mmCIF file of C-alpha atoms in Angstrom:
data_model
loop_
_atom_site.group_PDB
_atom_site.id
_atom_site.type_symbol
_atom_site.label_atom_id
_atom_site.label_comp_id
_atom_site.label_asym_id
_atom_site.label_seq_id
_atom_site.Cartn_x
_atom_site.Cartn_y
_atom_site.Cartn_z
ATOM 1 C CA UNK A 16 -49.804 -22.917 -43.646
ATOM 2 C CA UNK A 17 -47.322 -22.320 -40.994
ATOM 3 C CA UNK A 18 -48.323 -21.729 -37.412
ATOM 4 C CA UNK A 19 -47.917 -18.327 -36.199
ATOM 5 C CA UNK A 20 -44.941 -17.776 -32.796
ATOM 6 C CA UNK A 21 -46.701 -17.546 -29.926
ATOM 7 C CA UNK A 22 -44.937 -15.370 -27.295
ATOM 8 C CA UNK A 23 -42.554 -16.569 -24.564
ATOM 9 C CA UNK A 24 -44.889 -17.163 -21.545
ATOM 10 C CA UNK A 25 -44.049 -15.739 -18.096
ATOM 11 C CA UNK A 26 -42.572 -19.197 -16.611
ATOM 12 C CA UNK A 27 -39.424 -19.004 -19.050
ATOM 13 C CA UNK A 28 -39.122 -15.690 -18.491
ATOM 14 C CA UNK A 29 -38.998 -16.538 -14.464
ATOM 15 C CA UNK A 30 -36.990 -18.998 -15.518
ATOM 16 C CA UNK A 31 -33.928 -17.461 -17.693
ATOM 17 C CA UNK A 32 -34.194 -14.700 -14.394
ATOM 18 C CA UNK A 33 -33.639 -17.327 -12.135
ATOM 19 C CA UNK A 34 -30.654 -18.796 -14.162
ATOM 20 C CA UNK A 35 -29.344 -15.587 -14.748
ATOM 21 C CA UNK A 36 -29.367 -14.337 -10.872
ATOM 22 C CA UNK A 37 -27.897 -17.728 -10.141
ATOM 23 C CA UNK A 38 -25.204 -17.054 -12.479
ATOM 24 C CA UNK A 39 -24.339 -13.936 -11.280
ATOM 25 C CA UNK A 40 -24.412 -14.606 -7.844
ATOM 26 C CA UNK A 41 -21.656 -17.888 -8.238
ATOM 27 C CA UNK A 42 -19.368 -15.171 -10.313
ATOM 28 C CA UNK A 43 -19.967 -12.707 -7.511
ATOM 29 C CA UNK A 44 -18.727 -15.857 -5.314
ATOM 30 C CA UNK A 45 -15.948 -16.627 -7.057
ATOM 31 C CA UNK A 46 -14.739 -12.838 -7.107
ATOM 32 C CA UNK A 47 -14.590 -12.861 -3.512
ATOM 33 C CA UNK A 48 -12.663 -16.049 -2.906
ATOM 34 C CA UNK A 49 -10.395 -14.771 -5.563
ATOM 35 C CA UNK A 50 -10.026 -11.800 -3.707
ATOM 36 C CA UNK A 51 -9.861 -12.450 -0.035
ATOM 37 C CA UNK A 52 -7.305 -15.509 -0.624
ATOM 38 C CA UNK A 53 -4.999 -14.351 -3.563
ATOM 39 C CA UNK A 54 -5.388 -10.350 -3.987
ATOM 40 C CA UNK A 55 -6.645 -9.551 -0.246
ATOM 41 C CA UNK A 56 -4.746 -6.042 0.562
ATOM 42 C CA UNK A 57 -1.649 -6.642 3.812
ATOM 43 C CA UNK A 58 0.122 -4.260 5.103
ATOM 44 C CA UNK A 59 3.751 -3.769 4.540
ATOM 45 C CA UNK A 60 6.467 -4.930 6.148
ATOM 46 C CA UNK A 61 9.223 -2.597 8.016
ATOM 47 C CA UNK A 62 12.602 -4.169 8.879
ATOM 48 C CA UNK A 63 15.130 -1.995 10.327
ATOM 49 C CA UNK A 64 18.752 -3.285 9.119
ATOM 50 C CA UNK A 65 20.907 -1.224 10.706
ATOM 51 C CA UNK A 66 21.194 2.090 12.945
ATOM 52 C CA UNK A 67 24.722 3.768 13.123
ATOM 53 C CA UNK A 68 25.655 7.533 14.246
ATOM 54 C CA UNK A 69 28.588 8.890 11.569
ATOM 55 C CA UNK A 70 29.229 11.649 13.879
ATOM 56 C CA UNK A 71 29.026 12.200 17.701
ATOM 57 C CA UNK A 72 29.950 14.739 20.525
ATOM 58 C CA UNK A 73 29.393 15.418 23.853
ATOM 59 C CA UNK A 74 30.027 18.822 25.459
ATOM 60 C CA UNK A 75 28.676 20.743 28.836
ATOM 61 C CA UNK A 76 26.255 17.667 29.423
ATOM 62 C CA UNK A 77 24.823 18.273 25.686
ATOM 63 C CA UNK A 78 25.027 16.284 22.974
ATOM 64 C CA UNK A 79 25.195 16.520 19.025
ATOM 65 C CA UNK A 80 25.382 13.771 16.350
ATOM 66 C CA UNK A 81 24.359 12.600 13.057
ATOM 67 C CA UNK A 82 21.838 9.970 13.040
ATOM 68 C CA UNK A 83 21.410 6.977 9.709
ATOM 69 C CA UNK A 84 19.074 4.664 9.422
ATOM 70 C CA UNK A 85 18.635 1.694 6.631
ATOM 71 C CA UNK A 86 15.189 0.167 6.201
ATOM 72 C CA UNK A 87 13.800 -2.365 3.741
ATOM 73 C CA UNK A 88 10.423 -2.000 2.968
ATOM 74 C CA UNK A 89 8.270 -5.272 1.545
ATOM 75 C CA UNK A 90 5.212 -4.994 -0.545
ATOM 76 C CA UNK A 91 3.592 -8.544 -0.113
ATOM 77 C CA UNK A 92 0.610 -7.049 -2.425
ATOM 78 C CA UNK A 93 -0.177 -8.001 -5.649
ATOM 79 C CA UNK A 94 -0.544 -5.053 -6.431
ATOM 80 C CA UNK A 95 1.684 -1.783 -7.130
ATOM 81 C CA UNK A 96 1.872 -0.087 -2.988
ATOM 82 C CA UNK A 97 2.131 3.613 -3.394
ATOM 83 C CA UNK A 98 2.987 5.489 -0.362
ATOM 84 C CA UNK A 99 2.670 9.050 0.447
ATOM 85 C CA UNK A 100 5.095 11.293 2.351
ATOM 86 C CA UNK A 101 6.165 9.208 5.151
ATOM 87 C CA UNK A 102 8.234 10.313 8.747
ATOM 88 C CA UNK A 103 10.819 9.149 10.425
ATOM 89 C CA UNK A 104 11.092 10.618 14.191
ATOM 90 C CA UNK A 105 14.089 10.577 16.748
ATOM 91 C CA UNK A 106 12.772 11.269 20.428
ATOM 92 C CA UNK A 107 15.211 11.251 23.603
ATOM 93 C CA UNK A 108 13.101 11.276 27.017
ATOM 94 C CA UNK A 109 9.975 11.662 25.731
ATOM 95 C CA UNK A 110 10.478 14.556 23.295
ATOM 96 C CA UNK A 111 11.314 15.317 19.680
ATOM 97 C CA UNK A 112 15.022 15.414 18.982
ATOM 98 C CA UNK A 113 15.126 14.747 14.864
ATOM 99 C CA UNK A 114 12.429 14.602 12.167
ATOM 100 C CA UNK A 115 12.748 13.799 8.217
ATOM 101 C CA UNK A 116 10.521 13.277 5.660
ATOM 102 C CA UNK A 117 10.726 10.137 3.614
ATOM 103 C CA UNK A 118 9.604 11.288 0.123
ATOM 104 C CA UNK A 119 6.399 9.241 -1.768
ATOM 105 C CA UNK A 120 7.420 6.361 -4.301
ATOM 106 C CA UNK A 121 6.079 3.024 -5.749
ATOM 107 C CA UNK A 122 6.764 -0.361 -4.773
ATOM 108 C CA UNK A 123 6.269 -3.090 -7.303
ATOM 109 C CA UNK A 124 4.109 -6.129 -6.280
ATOM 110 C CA UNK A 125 6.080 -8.332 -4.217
ATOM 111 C CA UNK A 126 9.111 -6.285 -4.089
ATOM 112 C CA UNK A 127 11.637 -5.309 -1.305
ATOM 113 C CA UNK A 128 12.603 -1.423 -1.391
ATOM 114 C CA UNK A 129 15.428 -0.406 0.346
ATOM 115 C CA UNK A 130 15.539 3.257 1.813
ATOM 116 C CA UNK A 131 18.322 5.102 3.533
ATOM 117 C CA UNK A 132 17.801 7.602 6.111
ATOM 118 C CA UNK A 133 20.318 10.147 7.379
ATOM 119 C CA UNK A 134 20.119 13.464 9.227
ATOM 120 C CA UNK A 135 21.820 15.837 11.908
ATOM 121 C CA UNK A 136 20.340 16.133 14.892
ATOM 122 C CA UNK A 137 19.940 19.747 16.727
ATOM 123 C CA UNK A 138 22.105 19.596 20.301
ATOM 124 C CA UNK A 139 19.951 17.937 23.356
ATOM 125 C CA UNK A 140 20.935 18.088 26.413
ATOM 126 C CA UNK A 141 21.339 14.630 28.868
ATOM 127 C CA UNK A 142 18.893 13.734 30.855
ATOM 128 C CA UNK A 143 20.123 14.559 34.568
ATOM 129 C CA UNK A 144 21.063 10.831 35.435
ATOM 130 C CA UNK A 145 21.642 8.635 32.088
ATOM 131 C CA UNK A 146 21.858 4.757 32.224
ATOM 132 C CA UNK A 147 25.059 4.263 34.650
ATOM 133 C CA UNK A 148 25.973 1.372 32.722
ATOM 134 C CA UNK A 149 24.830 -1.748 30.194
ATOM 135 C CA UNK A 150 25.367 -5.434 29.667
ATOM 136 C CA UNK A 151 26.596 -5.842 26.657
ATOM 137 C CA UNK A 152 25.736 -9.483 25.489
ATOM 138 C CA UNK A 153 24.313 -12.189 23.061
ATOM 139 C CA UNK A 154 20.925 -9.937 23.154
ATOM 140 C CA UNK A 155 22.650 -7.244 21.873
ATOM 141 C CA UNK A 156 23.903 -9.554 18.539
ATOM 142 C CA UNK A 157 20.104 -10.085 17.882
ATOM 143 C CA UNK A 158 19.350 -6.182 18.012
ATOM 144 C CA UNK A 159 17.921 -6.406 22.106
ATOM 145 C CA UNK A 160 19.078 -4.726 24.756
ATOM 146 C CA UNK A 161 20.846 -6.673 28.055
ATOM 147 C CA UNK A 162 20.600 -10.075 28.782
ATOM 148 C CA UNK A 163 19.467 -12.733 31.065
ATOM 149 C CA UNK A 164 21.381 -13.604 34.350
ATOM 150 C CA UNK A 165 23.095 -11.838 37.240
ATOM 151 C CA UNK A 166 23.499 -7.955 36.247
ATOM 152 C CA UNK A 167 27.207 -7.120 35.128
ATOM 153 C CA UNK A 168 28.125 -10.977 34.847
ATOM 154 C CA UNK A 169 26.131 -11.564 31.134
ATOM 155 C CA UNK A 170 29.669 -13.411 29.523
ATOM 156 C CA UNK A 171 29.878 -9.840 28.359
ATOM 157 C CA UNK A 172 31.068 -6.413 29.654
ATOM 158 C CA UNK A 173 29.687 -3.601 31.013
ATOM 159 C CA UNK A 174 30.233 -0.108 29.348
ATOM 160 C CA UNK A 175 28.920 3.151 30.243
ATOM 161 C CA UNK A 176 27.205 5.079 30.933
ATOM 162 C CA UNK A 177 25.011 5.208 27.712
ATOM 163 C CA UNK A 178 21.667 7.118 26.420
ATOM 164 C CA UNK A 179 18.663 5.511 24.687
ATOM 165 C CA UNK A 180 16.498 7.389 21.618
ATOM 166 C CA UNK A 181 13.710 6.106 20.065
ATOM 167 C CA UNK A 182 13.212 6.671 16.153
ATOM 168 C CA UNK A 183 9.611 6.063 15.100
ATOM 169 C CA UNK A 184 8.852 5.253 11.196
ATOM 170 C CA UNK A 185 5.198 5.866 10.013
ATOM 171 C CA UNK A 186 4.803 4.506 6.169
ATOM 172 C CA UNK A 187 0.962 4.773 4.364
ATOM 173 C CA UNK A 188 -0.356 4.763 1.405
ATOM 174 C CA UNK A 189 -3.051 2.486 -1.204
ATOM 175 C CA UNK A 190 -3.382 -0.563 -3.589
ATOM 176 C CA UNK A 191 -5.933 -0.700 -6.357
ATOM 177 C CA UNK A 192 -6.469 -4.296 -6.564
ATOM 178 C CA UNK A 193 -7.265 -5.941 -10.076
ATOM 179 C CA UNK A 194 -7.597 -2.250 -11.059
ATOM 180 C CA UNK A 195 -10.557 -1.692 -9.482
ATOM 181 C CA UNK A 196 -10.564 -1.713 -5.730
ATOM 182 C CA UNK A 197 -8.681 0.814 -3.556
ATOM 183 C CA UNK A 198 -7.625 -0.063 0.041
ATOM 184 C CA UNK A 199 -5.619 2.690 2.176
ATOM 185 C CA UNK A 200 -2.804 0.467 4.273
ATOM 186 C CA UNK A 201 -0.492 2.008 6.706
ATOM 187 C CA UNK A 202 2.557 0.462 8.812
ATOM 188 C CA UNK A 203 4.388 1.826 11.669
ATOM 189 C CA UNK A 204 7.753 0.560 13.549
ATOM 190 C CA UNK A 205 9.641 1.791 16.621
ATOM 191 C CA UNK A 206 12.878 0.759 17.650
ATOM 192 C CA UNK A 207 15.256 1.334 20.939
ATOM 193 C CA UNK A 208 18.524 2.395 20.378
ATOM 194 C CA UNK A 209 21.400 1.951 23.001
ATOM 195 C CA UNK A 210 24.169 4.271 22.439
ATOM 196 C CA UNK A 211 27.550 4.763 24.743
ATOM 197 C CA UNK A 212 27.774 8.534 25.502
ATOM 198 C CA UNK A 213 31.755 7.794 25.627
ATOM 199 C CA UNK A 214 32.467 7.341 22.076
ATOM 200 C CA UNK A 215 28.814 7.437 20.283
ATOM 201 C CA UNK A 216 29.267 3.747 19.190
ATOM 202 C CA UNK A 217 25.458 2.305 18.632
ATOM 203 C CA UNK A 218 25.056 -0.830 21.318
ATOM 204 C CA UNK A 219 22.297 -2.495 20.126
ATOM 205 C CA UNK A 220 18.736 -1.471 19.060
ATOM 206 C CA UNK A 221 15.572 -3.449 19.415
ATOM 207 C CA UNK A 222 12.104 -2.746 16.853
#
């Protein structure tokens, strides 16, 4: 005659628990390293490229031009980055002289987006005493403003006088990492930008 089962007893069940939580919790583990060392959510990356004014006029102490900007725009994600309606502000002295919206898009994983930003600006009028002059130097070739040394002797030249804006760049959005996870990121950049009231020619700029 064959024995009849007798039912599992409470140890193994306490046991195949204990495996089981133990098992879980080195997945769990391993989810997070994953996570926080290859698919950890960064911010992206602004670079302004270039700033340059198509058109420009002066008259009666107020002036009028036409402002572009070029950006790239780096998604070091792993993920698809999909921003929302971003802005891109122009202020002279303290106060809002331009404005444009930069529409929402997609940027791959990994990928470098470049954008293009152009736009009249309404008349302004100069401050009451603008910059009487700059040094124009070696700073100036790495997108700062002036230069070290005695003022007016920087192996450069001096031009003036000139006016200084300051465009402002606010870029956010989200990643859904490994399709699950959602993480809101958001990057801003400001730059300087030295510009000769004589013939509108962009001096240098420094983000």
């Amino acid at each position: 005659m064959s024995k009849p089962h007798r039912p599992p007893s409470g140890r193994t069940n306490l046991a195949s628990c204990i495996v089981a939580t133990i098992f879980l919790i080195f997945v769990v583990i391993i989810i997070l390293i994953v996570f926080f060392t290859v698919f950890k959510p960064k911010d992206p990356k602004i670079s302004v490229n270039s700033v340059q004014l198509p058109s420009f006029s002066v008259s009666n102490n107020t002036v009028n031009f036409t402002f572009s900007q070029y950006v790239s725009v780096k998604n070091p994600n792993r993920a698809v980055f999909s921003h929302y309606d971003s802005t891109l502000q122009l202020l002279y002295s303290g106060s809002q002289v331009g404005f444009m919206f930069i529409p929402a898009g997609k940027i791959e994983a990994g990928r470098t987006q470049y954008m293009a930003a152009t736009f009249a600006v309404e008349s302004f009028p100069l401050s009451a005493s603008p910059d009487a002059a700059v040094n124009v130097g070696p700073a100036f070739n790495d997108g700062g403003f002036g230069g070290g040394g005695q003022p007016g002797f920087n192996n450069g030249f001096r031009v003036g006088p000139t006016l200084e804006i300051e465009s402002r760049i606010q870029m956010a959005g989200r990643v859904r990492v490994l399709h699950i996870f959602t993480h809101h990121l958001e990057t801003k950049v400001r730059c300087r930008v030295a510009i000769a009231v004589s013939d509108g020619s962009v001096l240098g700029f420094h983000c």
